[in-house]
PDB file of C-alpha atoms and ligand atoms in Angstrom:
ATOM      1  CA  UNK V 942     -28.145   1.187   5.129  1.00  0.00           C
ATOM      2  CA  UNK V 943     -26.172  -1.895   3.789  1.00  0.00           C
ATOM      3  CA  UNK V 944     -26.149  -0.379   0.278  1.00  0.00           C
ATOM      4  CA  UNK V 945     -24.134   2.618   1.462  1.00  0.00           C
ATOM      5  CA  UNK V 946     -20.585   2.481   0.142  1.00  0.00           C
ATOM      6  CA  UNK V 947     -17.925   3.579   2.676  1.00  0.00           C
ATOM      7  CA  UNK V 948     -14.106   3.947   2.588  1.00  0.00           C
ATOM      8  CA  UNK V 949     -12.835   2.545   5.920  1.00  0.00           C
ATOM      9  CA  UNK V 950      -9.952   0.640   4.339  1.00  0.00           C
ATOM     10  CA  UNK V 951      -9.487  -0.917   0.748  1.00  0.00           C
ATOM     11  CA  UNK V 952     -10.402  -4.387   2.355  1.00  0.00           C
ATOM     12  CA  UNK V 953     -14.142  -3.930   0.996  1.00  0.00           C
ATOM     13  CA  UNK V 954     -12.973  -2.745  -2.371  1.00  0.00           C
ATOM     14  CA  UNK V 955     -12.109  -5.043  -5.304  1.00  0.00           C
ATOM     15  CA  UNK V 956      -8.825  -4.661  -7.269  1.00  0.00           C
ATOM     16  CA  UNK V 957     -10.960  -3.419 -10.277  1.00  0.00           C
ATOM     17  CA  UNK V 958     -13.002  -0.898  -8.052  1.00  0.00           C
ATOM     18  CA  UNK V 959      -9.691   0.530  -6.844  1.00  0.00           C
ATOM     19  CA  UNK V 960      -8.230   0.793 -10.392  1.00  0.00           C
ATOM     20  CA  UNK V 961     -11.412   2.417 -11.463  1.00  0.00           C
ATOM     21  CA  UNK V 962     -11.189   4.945  -8.636  1.00  0.00           C
ATOM     22  CA  UNK V 963      -7.523   5.746  -9.428  1.00  0.00           C
ATOM     23  CA  UNK V 964      -8.463   6.212 -13.205  1.00  0.00           C
ATOM     24  CA  UNK V 965     -11.294   8.659 -12.015  1.00  0.00           C
ATOM     25  CA  UNK V 966      -8.935  10.613  -9.766  1.00  0.00           C
ATOM     26  CA  UNK V 967      -6.698  11.062 -12.710  1.00  0.00           C
ATOM     27  CA  UNK V 968      -9.612  12.370 -14.744  1.00  0.00           C
ATOM     28  CA  UNK V 969     -10.675  14.636 -11.965  1.00  0.00           C
ATOM     29  CA  UNK V 970      -7.049  16.162 -11.594  1.00  0.00           C
ATOM     30  CA  UNK V 971      -6.963  16.691 -15.382  1.00  0.00           C
ATOM     31  CA  UNK V 972     -10.456  18.283 -15.525  1.00  0.00           C
ATOM     32  CA  UNK V 973     -10.708  20.198 -12.198  1.00  0.00           C
ATOM     33  CA  UNK V 974     -13.171  22.832 -13.743  1.00  0.00           C
ATOM     34  CA  UNK V 975     -15.474  20.240 -14.945  1.00  0.00           C
ATOM     35  CA  UNK V 976     -16.437  19.313 -11.305  1.00  0.00           C
ATOM     36  CA  UNK V 977     -17.033  22.835 -10.137  1.00  0.00           C
ATOM     37  CA  UNK V 978     -20.656  22.439  -9.226  1.00  0.00           C
ATOM     38  CA  UNK V 979     -21.043  18.810  -8.649  1.00  0.00           C
ATOM     39  CA  UNK V 980     -21.440  18.994  -4.809  1.00  0.00           C
ATOM     40  CA  UNK V 981     -23.821  22.056  -4.801  1.00  0.00           C
ATOM     41  CA  UNK V 982     -26.213  22.012  -1.802  1.00  0.00           C
ATOM     42  CA  UNK V 983     -24.288  19.073  -0.203  1.00  0.00           C
ATOM     43  CA  UNK V 984     -22.430  19.048   3.099  1.00  0.00           C
ATOM     44  CA  UNK V 985     -19.557  16.994   4.201  1.00  0.00           C
ATOM     45  CA  UNK V 986     -19.002  16.637   8.059  1.00  0.00           C
ATOM     46  CA  UNK V 987     -15.295  16.421   8.932  1.00  0.00           C
ATOM     47  CA  UNK V 988     -14.728  14.979  12.494  1.00  0.00           C
ATOM     48  CA  UNK V 989     -11.289  15.164  13.939  1.00  0.00           C
ATOM     49  CA  UNK V 990     -10.040  13.561  17.095  1.00  0.00           C
ATOM     50  CA  UNK V 991      -6.416  14.231  16.038  1.00  0.00           C
ATOM     51  CA  UNK V 992      -4.538  17.041  14.318  1.00  0.00           C
ATOM     52  CA  UNK V 993      -4.393  17.410  10.694  1.00  0.00           C
ATOM     53  CA  UNK V 994      -3.194  19.802   7.933  1.00  0.00           C
ATOM     54  CA  UNK V 995      -3.668  18.050   4.643  1.00  0.00           C
ATOM     55  CA  UNK V 996      -6.662  16.043   5.293  1.00  0.00           C
ATOM     56  CA  UNK V 997      -8.749  18.764   6.656  1.00  0.00           C
ATOM     57  CA  UNK V 998      -7.583  21.313   3.871  1.00  0.00           C
ATOM     58  CA  UNK V 999      -7.860  18.902   0.937  1.00  0.00           C
ATOM     59  CA  UNK V1000     -11.322  17.751   2.105  1.00  0.00           C
ATOM     60  CA  UNK V1001     -12.700  21.332   2.806  1.00  0.00           C
ATOM     61  CA  UNK V1002     -11.016  22.801  -0.251  1.00  0.00           C
ATOM     62  CA  UNK V1003     -12.367  19.971  -2.423  1.00  0.00           C
ATOM     63  CA  UNK V1004     -15.887  20.510  -1.186  1.00  0.00           C
ATOM     64  CA  UNK V1005     -15.613  24.220  -1.738  1.00  0.00           C
ATOM     65  CA  UNK V1006     -14.322  23.831  -5.318  1.00  0.00           C
ATOM     66  CA  UNK V1007     -17.079  21.491  -6.158  1.00  0.00           C
ATOM     67  CA  UNK V1008     -19.715  24.002  -4.872  1.00  0.00           C
ATOM     68  CA  UNK V1009     -20.477  22.152  -1.603  1.00  0.00           C
ATOM     69  CA  UNK V1010     -19.748  22.839   2.063  1.00  0.00           C
ATOM     70  CA  UNK V1011     -17.633  21.152   4.807  1.00  0.00           C
ATOM     71  CA  UNK V1012     -18.239  21.421   8.513  1.00  0.00           C
ATOM     72  CA  UNK V1013     -15.208  21.078  10.743  1.00  0.00           C
ATOM     73  CA  UNK V1014     -16.053  19.246  13.890  1.00  0.00           C
ATOM     74  CA  UNK V1015     -13.412  19.010  16.706  1.00  0.00           C
ATOM     75  CA  UNK V1016     -13.835  15.919  18.810  1.00  0.00           C
ATOM     76  CA  UNK V1017     -13.202  17.638  22.066  1.00  0.00           C
ATOM     77  CA  UNK V1018     -15.610  20.609  21.455  1.00  0.00           C
ATOM     78  CA  UNK V1019     -18.342  18.539  20.059  1.00  0.00           C
ATOM     79  CA  UNK V1020     -20.597  16.025  22.008  1.00  0.00           C
ATOM     80  CA  UNK V1021     -18.867  13.085  20.485  1.00  0.00           C
ATOM     81  CA  UNK V1022     -16.568  13.248  23.571  1.00  0.00           C
ATOM     82  CA  UNK V1023     -19.667  12.951  25.789  1.00  0.00           C
ATOM     83  CA  UNK V1024     -22.052  10.493  24.160  1.00  0.00           C
ATOM     84  CA  UNK V1025     -22.242   7.316  22.336  1.00  0.00           C
ATOM     85  CA  UNK V1026     -20.452   7.529  18.977  1.00  0.00           C
ATOM     86  CA  UNK V1027     -23.159   5.604  16.998  1.00  0.00           C
ATOM     87  CA  UNK V1028     -25.915   7.925  18.359  1.00  0.00           C
ATOM     88  CA  UNK V1029     -23.992  11.134  17.454  1.00  0.00           C
ATOM     89  CA  UNK V1030     -23.307   9.544  14.035  1.00  0.00           C
ATOM     90  CA  UNK V1031     -26.972   8.710  13.550  1.00  0.00           C
ATOM     91  CA  UNK V1032     -27.770  12.348  14.077  1.00  0.00           C
ATOM     92  CA  UNK V1033     -24.942  13.638  11.921  1.00  0.00           C
ATOM     93  CA  UNK V1034     -25.965  11.637   9.007  1.00  0.00           C
ATOM     94  CA  UNK V1035     -29.425  13.063   9.006  1.00  0.00           C
ATOM     95  CA  UNK V1036     -27.911  16.409   8.209  1.00  0.00           C
ATOM     96  CA  UNK V1037     -25.017  15.797   5.849  1.00  0.00           C
ATOM     97  CA  UNK V1038     -24.319  13.882   2.654  1.00  0.00           C
ATOM     98  CA  UNK V1039     -20.992  12.444   3.705  1.00  0.00           C
ATOM     99  CA  UNK V1040     -18.776  12.108   6.836  1.00  0.00           C
ATOM    100  CA  UNK V1041     -15.140  11.953   6.966  1.00  0.00           C
ATOM    101  CA  UNK V1042     -13.527  11.088  10.283  1.00  0.00           C
ATOM    102  CA  UNK V1043      -9.998  10.959  11.742  1.00  0.00           C
ATOM    103  CA  UNK V1044     -10.320   8.874  14.834  1.00  0.00           C
ATOM    104  CA  UNK V1045      -7.661   7.494  16.930  1.00  0.00           C
ATOM    105  CA  UNK V1046      -8.932   3.896  17.052  1.00  0.00           C
ATOM    106  CA  UNK V1047     -10.127   1.778  14.154  1.00  0.00           C
ATOM    107  CA  UNK V1048     -12.763   0.220  16.366  1.00  0.00           C
ATOM    108  CA  UNK V1049     -14.378   3.609  17.065  1.00  0.00           C
ATOM    109  CA  UNK V1050     -14.582   4.194  13.306  1.00  0.00           C
ATOM    110  CA  UNK V1051     -16.441   1.008  12.927  1.00  0.00           C
ATOM    111  CA  UNK V1052     -18.975   2.215  15.651  1.00  0.00           C
ATOM    112  CA  UNK V1053     -19.274   5.496  13.775  1.00  0.00           C
ATOM    113  CA  UNK V1054     -19.988   3.482  10.590  1.00  0.00           C
ATOM    114  CA  UNK V1055     -22.685   1.573  12.539  1.00  0.00           C
ATOM    115  CA  UNK V1056     -24.557   4.736  13.242  1.00  0.00           C
ATOM    116  CA  UNK V1057     -24.141   6.377   9.844  1.00  0.00           C
ATOM    117  CA  UNK V1058     -26.791   6.287   7.064  1.00  0.00           C
ATOM    118  CA  UNK V1059     -24.356   8.211   4.732  1.00  0.00           C
ATOM    119  CA  UNK V1060     -20.909   7.217   3.347  1.00  0.00           C
ATOM    120  CA  UNK V1061     -18.195   7.350   5.883  1.00  0.00           C
ATOM    121  CA  UNK V1062     -14.508   8.143   4.790  1.00  0.00           C
ATOM    122  CA  UNK V1063     -11.652   7.147   7.002  1.00  0.00           C
ATOM    123  CA  UNK V1064      -9.442  10.232   7.335  1.00  0.00           C
ATOM    124  CA  UNK V1065      -6.791   8.024   9.192  1.00  0.00           C
ATOM    125  CA  UNK V1066      -7.118   5.772  12.126  1.00  0.00           C
ATOM    126  CA  UNK V1067      -4.520   3.707  13.927  1.00  0.00           C
ATOM    127  CA  UNK V1068      -4.748   1.010  11.258  1.00  0.00           C
ATOM    128  CA  UNK V1069      -5.341   2.656   7.927  1.00  0.00           C
ATOM    129  CA  UNK V1070      -4.962   5.800   5.943  1.00  0.00           C
ATOM    130  CA  UNK V1071      -6.767   4.966   2.552  1.00  0.00           C
ATOM    131  CA  UNK V1072      -7.116   8.580   1.412  1.00  0.00           C
ATOM    132  CA  UNK V1073      -3.303   9.126   1.598  1.00  0.00           C
ATOM    133  CA  UNK V1074      -2.676   5.815  -0.398  1.00  0.00           C
ATOM    134  CA  UNK V1075      -4.945   6.859  -3.140  1.00  0.00           C
ATOM    135  CA  UNK V1076      -3.090  10.223  -3.445  1.00  0.00           C
ATOM    136  CA  UNK V1077       0.225   8.130  -3.375  1.00  0.00           C
ATOM    137  CA  UNK V1078      -0.982   5.905  -6.181  1.00  0.00           C
ATOM    138  CA  UNK V1079      -2.086   9.029  -8.061  1.00  0.00           C
ATOM    139  CA  UNK V1080       1.216  10.520  -7.627  1.00  0.00           C
ATOM    140  CA  UNK V1081       3.154   7.463  -9.008  1.00  0.00           C
ATOM    141  CA  UNK V1082       0.575   7.079 -11.769  1.00  0.00           C
ATOM    142  CA  UNK V1083       1.117  10.710 -12.999  1.00  0.00           C
ATOM    143  CA  UNK V1084       4.850  10.885 -12.315  1.00  0.00           C
ATOM    144  CA  UNK V1085       6.266   7.465 -13.367  1.00  0.00           C
ATOM    145  CA  UNK V1086       7.036   6.696 -17.028  1.00  0.00           C
ATOM    146  CA  UNK V1087       6.513   3.072 -16.263  1.00  0.00           C
ATOM    147  CA  UNK V1088       3.338   1.089 -16.111  1.00  0.00           C
ATOM    148  CA  UNK V1089       2.118   0.701 -12.509  1.00  0.00           C
ATOM    149  CA  UNK V1090       2.749  -2.992 -12.696  1.00  0.00           C
ATOM    150  CA  UNK V1091       6.456  -2.410 -13.533  1.00  0.00           C
ATOM    151  CA  UNK V1092       6.868   0.307 -10.795  1.00  0.00           C
ATOM    152  CA  UNK V1093       8.739  -0.495  -7.418  1.00  0.00           C
ATOM    153  CA  UNK V1094       8.130   1.369  -4.277  1.00  0.00           C
ATOM    154  CA  UNK V1095      10.503   0.829  -1.205  1.00  0.00           C
ATOM    155  CA  UNK V1096       8.981   1.984   2.148  1.00  0.00           C
ATOM    156  CA  UNK V1097      11.633   2.693   4.847  1.00  0.00           C
ATOM    157  CA  UNK V1098      10.315   3.336   8.408  1.00  0.00           C
ATOM    158  CA  UNK V1099       7.908   2.122  10.968  1.00  0.00           C
ATOM    159  CA  UNK V1100       5.094  -0.252   9.989  1.00  0.00           C
ATOM    160  CA  UNK V1101       1.994   1.941  10.457  1.00  0.00           C
ATOM    161  CA  UNK V1102      -1.310   2.897   9.163  1.00  0.00           C
ATOM    162  CA  UNK V1103       0.229   4.289   6.065  1.00  0.00           C
ATOM    163  CA  UNK V1104       1.926   1.015   5.266  1.00  0.00           C
ATOM    164  CA  UNK V1105      -1.227  -1.071   5.886  1.00  0.00           C
ATOM    165  CA  UNK V1106      -3.088   1.120   3.194  1.00  0.00           C
ATOM    166  CA  UNK V1107      -0.017   1.045   0.840  1.00  0.00           C
ATOM    167  CA  UNK V1108      -0.018  -2.708   1.142  1.00  0.00           C
ATOM    168  CA  UNK V1109      -3.673  -2.946   0.040  1.00  0.00           C
ATOM    169  CA  UNK V1110      -3.520  -0.267  -2.750  1.00  0.00           C
ATOM    170  CA  UNK V1111      -0.273  -1.518  -4.359  1.00  0.00           C
ATOM    171  CA  UNK V1112      -1.562  -5.179  -4.398  1.00  0.00           C
ATOM    172  CA  UNK V1113      -4.672  -3.949  -6.130  1.00  0.00           C
ATOM    173  CA  UNK V1114      -2.708  -2.008  -8.676  1.00  0.00           C
ATOM    174  CA  UNK V1115       0.152  -4.500  -9.110  1.00  0.00           C
ATOM    175  CA  UNK V1116       2.887  -2.165  -7.761  1.00  0.00           C
ATOM    176  CA  UNK V1117       5.649  -3.877  -5.982  1.00  0.00           C
ATOM    177  CA  UNK V1118       6.243  -2.718  -2.488  1.00  0.00           C
ATOM    178  CA  UNK V1119       9.401  -3.505  -0.590  1.00  0.00           C
ATOM    179  CA  UNK V1120       9.163  -2.972   3.188  1.00  0.00           C
ATOM    180  CA  UNK V1121      12.204  -2.006   5.397  1.00  0.00           C
ATOM    181  CA  UNK V1122      10.444  -1.757   8.701  1.00  0.00           C
ATOM    182  CA  UNK V1123      12.636  -2.377  11.682  1.00  0.00           C
ATOM    183  CA  UNK V1124       9.706  -1.328  14.008  1.00  0.00           C
ATOM    184  CA  UNK V1125       6.661  -3.424  13.271  1.00  0.00           C
ATOM    185  CA  UNK V1126       4.322  -3.648  16.292  1.00  0.00           C
ATOM    186  CA  UNK V1127       1.459  -6.225  15.946  1.00  0.00           C
ATOM    187  CA  UNK V1128      -1.211  -3.804  17.061  1.00  0.00           C
ATOM    188  CA  UNK V1129      -0.487  -1.610  14.103  1.00  0.00           C
ATOM    189  CA  UNK V1130      -0.210  -4.365  11.431  1.00  0.00           C
ATOM    190  CA  UNK V1131      -3.271  -5.246   9.386  1.00  0.00           C
ATOM    191  CA  UNK V1132      -3.033  -8.998   8.755  1.00  0.00           C
ATOM    192  CA  UNK V1133      -5.683  -8.788   5.979  1.00  0.00           C
ATOM    193  CA  UNK V1134      -3.594  -6.205   4.291  1.00  0.00           C
ATOM    194  CA  UNK V1135      -0.446  -8.274   4.440  1.00  0.00           C
ATOM    195  CA  UNK V1136      -2.349 -11.384   3.242  1.00  0.00           C
ATOM    196  CA  UNK V1137      -3.792  -9.425   0.368  1.00  0.00           C
ATOM    197  CA  UNK V1138      -0.338  -8.271  -0.797  1.00  0.00           C
ATOM    198  CA  UNK V1139       1.171 -11.725  -0.158  1.00  0.00           C
ATOM    199  CA  UNK V1140      -1.405 -13.389  -2.255  1.00  0.00           C
ATOM    200  CA  UNK V1141      -0.746 -11.066  -5.201  1.00  0.00           C
ATOM    201  CA  UNK V1142       3.055 -11.415  -4.567  1.00  0.00           C
ATOM    202  CA  UNK V1143       3.395  -7.522  -4.552  1.00  0.00           C
ATOM    203  CA  UNK V1144       5.274  -7.338  -1.210  1.00  0.00           C
ATOM    204  CA  UNK V1145       8.653  -8.304   0.067  1.00  0.00           C
ATOM    205  CA  UNK V1146      10.663  -7.433   3.149  1.00  0.00           C
ATOM    206  CA  UNK V1147      14.302  -6.473   3.064  1.00  0.00           C
ATOM    207  CA  UNK V1148      16.782  -5.803   5.954  1.00  0.00           C
ATOM    208  CA  UNK V1149      19.644  -4.449   3.848  1.00  0.00           C
ATOM    209  CA  UNK V1150      18.937  -0.755   3.080  1.00  0.00           C
ATOM    210  CA  UNK V1151      21.191  -0.572   0.006  1.00  0.00           C
ATOM    211  CA  UNK V1152      19.616  -3.643  -1.569  1.00  0.00           C
ATOM    212  CA  UNK V1153      16.108  -2.255  -0.775  1.00  0.00           C
ATOM    213  CA  UNK V1154      16.673   1.004  -2.645  1.00  0.00           C
ATOM    214  CA  UNK V1155      18.919  -0.254  -5.490  1.00  0.00           C
ATOM    215  CA  UNK V1156      16.231  -0.955  -8.092  1.00  0.00           C
ATOM    216  CA  UNK V1157      13.420   1.128  -6.491  1.00  0.00           C
ATOM    217  CA  UNK V1158      11.588   3.808  -8.607  1.00  0.00           C
ATOM    218  CA  UNK V1159      10.331   5.529  -5.382  1.00  0.00           C
ATOM    219  CA  UNK V1160      11.512   5.511  -1.763  1.00  0.00           C
ATOM    220  CA  UNK V1161       8.910   6.371   0.799  1.00  0.00           C
ATOM    221  CA  UNK V1162       9.146   7.309   4.396  1.00  0.00           C
ATOM    222  CA  UNK V1163       6.998   8.603   7.196  1.00  0.00           C
ATOM    223  CA  UNK V1164       7.393   9.881  10.686  1.00  0.00           C
ATOM    224  CA  UNK V1165       8.947   7.405  13.221  1.00  0.00           C
ATOM    225  CA  UNK V1166       6.535   8.621  15.875  1.00  0.00           C
ATOM    226  CA  UNK V1167       2.884   8.955  15.371  1.00  0.00           C
ATOM    227  CA  UNK V1168       1.844  12.783  15.523  1.00  0.00           C
ATOM    228  CA  UNK V1169      -0.522  11.735  18.377  1.00  0.00           C
ATOM    229  CA  UNK V1170       2.647  10.928  20.582  1.00  0.00           C
ATOM    230  CA  UNK V1171       5.210  13.282  19.127  1.00  0.00           C
ATOM    231  CA  UNK V1172       5.030  15.828  21.840  1.00  0.00           C
ATOM    232  CA  UNK V1173       3.546  13.581  24.475  1.00  0.00           C
ATOM    233  CA  UNK V1174       5.903  13.556  27.708  1.00  0.00           C
ATOM    234  CA  UNK V1175       4.874  10.060  28.489  1.00  0.00           C
ATOM    235  CA  UNK V1176       6.119   8.901  25.071  1.00  0.00           C
ATOM    236  CA  UNK V1177       9.452  10.719  25.374  1.00  0.00           C
ATOM    237  CA  UNK V1178      11.462   7.578  26.313  1.00  0.00           C
ATOM    238  CA  UNK V1179       9.949   5.446  23.570  1.00  0.00           C
ATOM    239  CA  UNK V1180      10.482   8.341  20.974  1.00  0.00           C
ATOM    240  CA  UNK V1181      14.188   8.591  21.993  1.00  0.00           C
ATOM    241  CA  UNK V1182      14.672   4.836  21.600  1.00  0.00           C
ATOM    242  CA  UNK V1183      12.874   4.824  18.305  1.00  0.00           C
ATOM    243  CA  UNK V1184      15.181   7.635  16.984  1.00  0.00           C
ATOM    244  CA  UNK V1185      18.374   5.712  18.105  1.00  0.00           C
ATOM    245  CA  UNK V1186      17.078   2.616  16.379  1.00  0.00           C
ATOM    246  CA  UNK V1187      15.731   4.367  13.268  1.00  0.00           C
ATOM    247  CA  UNK V1188      18.512   6.819  12.535  1.00  0.00           C
ATOM    248  CA  UNK V1189      20.486   4.513  10.219  1.00  0.00           C
ATOM    249  CA  UNK V1190      17.344   4.390   8.090  1.00  0.00           C
ATOM    250  CA  UNK V1191      17.140   8.120   7.477  1.00  0.00           C
ATOM    251  CA  UNK V1192      16.568   9.304   3.977  1.00  0.00           C
ATOM    252  CA  UNK V1193      19.627  11.433   3.181  1.00  0.00           C
ATOM    253  CA  UNK V1194      21.997  12.262   0.476  1.00  0.00           C
ATOM    254  CA  UNK V1195      24.351   9.354   1.285  1.00  0.00           C
ATOM    255  CA  UNK V1196      21.508   6.847   0.806  1.00  0.00           C
ATOM    256  CA  UNK V1197      20.447   8.505  -2.467  1.00  0.00           C
ATOM    257  CA  UNK V1198      23.854   7.879  -3.928  1.00  0.00           C
ATOM    258  CA  UNK V1199      22.818   4.182  -3.975  1.00  0.00           C
ATOM    259  CA  UNK V1200      19.657   4.649  -6.066  1.00  0.00           C
ATOM    260  CA  UNK V1201      18.110   6.645  -8.851  1.00  0.00           C
ATOM    261  CA  UNK V1202      14.775   6.565  -6.899  1.00  0.00           C
ATOM    262  CA  UNK V1203      12.565   9.629  -6.442  1.00  0.00           C
ATOM    263  CA  UNK V1204      11.423  10.380  -2.808  1.00  0.00           C
ATOM    264  CA  UNK V1205       8.028  10.315  -1.335  1.00  0.00           C
ATOM    265  CA  UNK V1206       6.739  11.254   2.194  1.00  0.00           C
ATOM    266  CA  UNK V1207       3.029  11.654   3.073  1.00  0.00           C
ATOM    267  CA  UNK V1208       3.763  14.665   5.551  1.00  0.00           C
ATOM    268  CA  UNK V1209       3.911  16.111   8.138  1.00  0.00           C
ATOM    269  CA  UNK V1210       7.814  16.019   7.941  1.00  0.00           C
ATOM    270  CA  UNK V1211      10.068  15.872  10.943  1.00  0.00           C
ATOM    271  CA  UNK V1212      13.295  17.038   9.133  1.00  0.00           C
ATOM    272  CA  UNK V1213      16.467  15.716  10.601  1.00  0.00           C
ATOM    273  CA  UNK V1214      14.660  12.466  11.652  1.00  0.00           C
ATOM    274  CA  UNK V1215      13.294  10.227   8.872  1.00  0.00           C
ATOM    275  CA  UNK V1216      14.497  12.554   6.163  1.00  0.00           C
ATOM    276  CA  UNK V1217      16.886  15.472   5.945  1.00  0.00           C
ATOM    277  CA  UNK V1218      15.704  18.927   4.997  1.00  0.00           C
ATOM    278  CA  UNK V1219      17.686  18.972   1.764  1.00  0.00           C
ATOM    279  CA  UNK V1220      16.185  15.919   0.355  1.00  0.00           C
ATOM    280  CA  UNK V1221      12.594  17.347   1.025  1.00  0.00           C
ATOM    281  CA  UNK V1222      13.294  20.080  -1.566  1.00  0.00           C
ATOM    282  CA  UNK V1223      15.579  18.075  -3.771  1.00  0.00           C
ATOM    283  CA  UNK V1224      14.934  17.703  -7.549  1.00  0.00           C
ATOM    284  CA  UNK V1225      14.226  13.964  -6.813  1.00  0.00           C
ATOM    285  CA  UNK V1226      11.503  14.703  -4.215  1.00  0.00           C
ATOM    286  CA  UNK V1227       7.952  14.365  -5.372  1.00  0.00           C
ATOM    287  CA  UNK V1228       6.707  15.195  -1.774  1.00  0.00           C
ATOM    288  CA  UNK V1229       4.793  18.394  -2.469  1.00  0.00           C
ATOM    289  CA  UNK V1230       3.206  16.990  -5.564  1.00  0.00           C
ATOM    290  CA  UNK V1231       2.229  14.044  -3.563  1.00  0.00           C
ATOM    291  CA  UNK V1232       0.649  16.286  -1.023  1.00  0.00           C
ATOM    292  CA  UNK V1233      -1.131  18.454  -3.692  1.00  0.00           C
ATOM    293  CA  UNK V1234      -2.605  15.169  -5.079  1.00  0.00           C
ATOM    294  CA  UNK V1235      -4.555  14.672  -1.764  1.00  0.00           C
ATOM    295  CA  UNK V1236      -6.981  17.307  -3.147  1.00  0.00           C
ATOM    296  CA  UNK V1237      -7.754  15.420  -6.315  1.00  0.00           C
ATOM    297  CA  UNK V1238      -7.836  11.964  -4.569  1.00  0.00           C
ATOM    298  CA  UNK V1239     -10.257  13.329  -1.991  1.00  0.00           C
ATOM    299  CA  UNK V1240     -12.572  14.778  -4.668  1.00  0.00           C
ATOM    300  CA  UNK V1241     -12.598  11.454  -6.506  1.00  0.00           C
ATOM    301  CA  UNK V1242     -13.512   9.667  -3.254  1.00  0.00           C
ATOM    302  CA  UNK V1243     -16.262  12.197  -2.408  1.00  0.00           C
ATOM    303  CA  UNK V1244     -17.839  12.110  -5.842  1.00  0.00           C
ATOM    304  CA  UNK V1245     -17.677   8.249  -6.072  1.00  0.00           C
ATOM    305  CA  UNK V1246     -19.236   7.683  -2.624  1.00  0.00           C
ATOM    306  CA  UNK V1247     -21.863  10.375  -3.191  1.00  0.00           C
ATOM    307  CA  UNK V1248     -22.566   8.499  -6.302  1.00  0.00           C
ATOM    308  CA  UNK V1249     -22.444  11.726  -8.391  1.00  0.00           C
TER     309      UNK V1249
HETATM  310  N1   CP S1014      -0.667  12.951   5.492  1.00  0.00           N
HETATM  311  C1   CP S1014      -1.620  13.486   6.214  1.00  0.00           C
HETATM  312  O1   CP S1014      -2.664  12.858   6.554  1.00  0.00           O
HETATM  313  O2   CP S1014      -1.385  14.849   6.667  1.00  0.00           O
HETATM  314  P1   CP S1014      -2.260  15.480   7.754  1.00  0.00           P
HETATM  315  O3   CP S1014      -1.943  14.610   9.003  1.00  0.00           O
HETATM  316  O4   CP S1014      -1.684  16.883   7.970  1.00  0.00           O
HETATM  317  O5   CP S1014      -3.643  15.565   7.520  1.00  0.00           O
END
């Protein structure tokens, strides 16, 4: 079981392995037809404890396009909610070639990994979102006229799972990441991700918004409130406080006057909060291209972990 290669975070992946996977994702995107039958006869189990649009669609469409099949498993309507996670995972991995799981807690994902004999892909937990970060890197690699090592991304928002995976992947690829993160709760910060980026000198923190965006090639934002809590009445007070604190950091036309950067967002978007509606569809937005790239990133991950 120890030889099975998983994607839980980029922690277990070397810089060279990450660069190779990105190069492969570019190849997959440019040669979509070539991979039409590569997953024939194989099944991916997709387990969701949280809502999703892009992660579910891109993995399922990816498997379909490659001739395989994907099973959607809702946590609440499966027996994962009743039994031990590792026992259910042991059963699941006797039926499918790969498992992709979106679980609330990183610790539960590690328990799932313990029970699985097949590669496990993290579809986003409270600490990491590696699949998103590969699509982000793919977007920059395909869109930027500069080499990755000369490219600068400024992330403006809450320090969350997306940021941890961005820290890891940008450090591996040599992209500089500036963080403007007025909300940074220790429970949501991956120390190993921060240390990896600090060691490579690919991360810096900035408080002044205009300084942070001035030389950026891309500015990137995400929801201020995790989708898990967005409509949760018990989180309403915290949500309101976050909105008050974060509103000066909104990506809008006024901010874009201070930079030539393009705009990224991993979606789902809460227009009028972290970004205004006009900027989502502005010529400088690569948001929908970024979301489209989830499909190619997912295919590359599936093919790599399935060893095909
Ligand atoms: N960015 C992302 O993971 O989208 P979903 O939550 O819709 O899957």
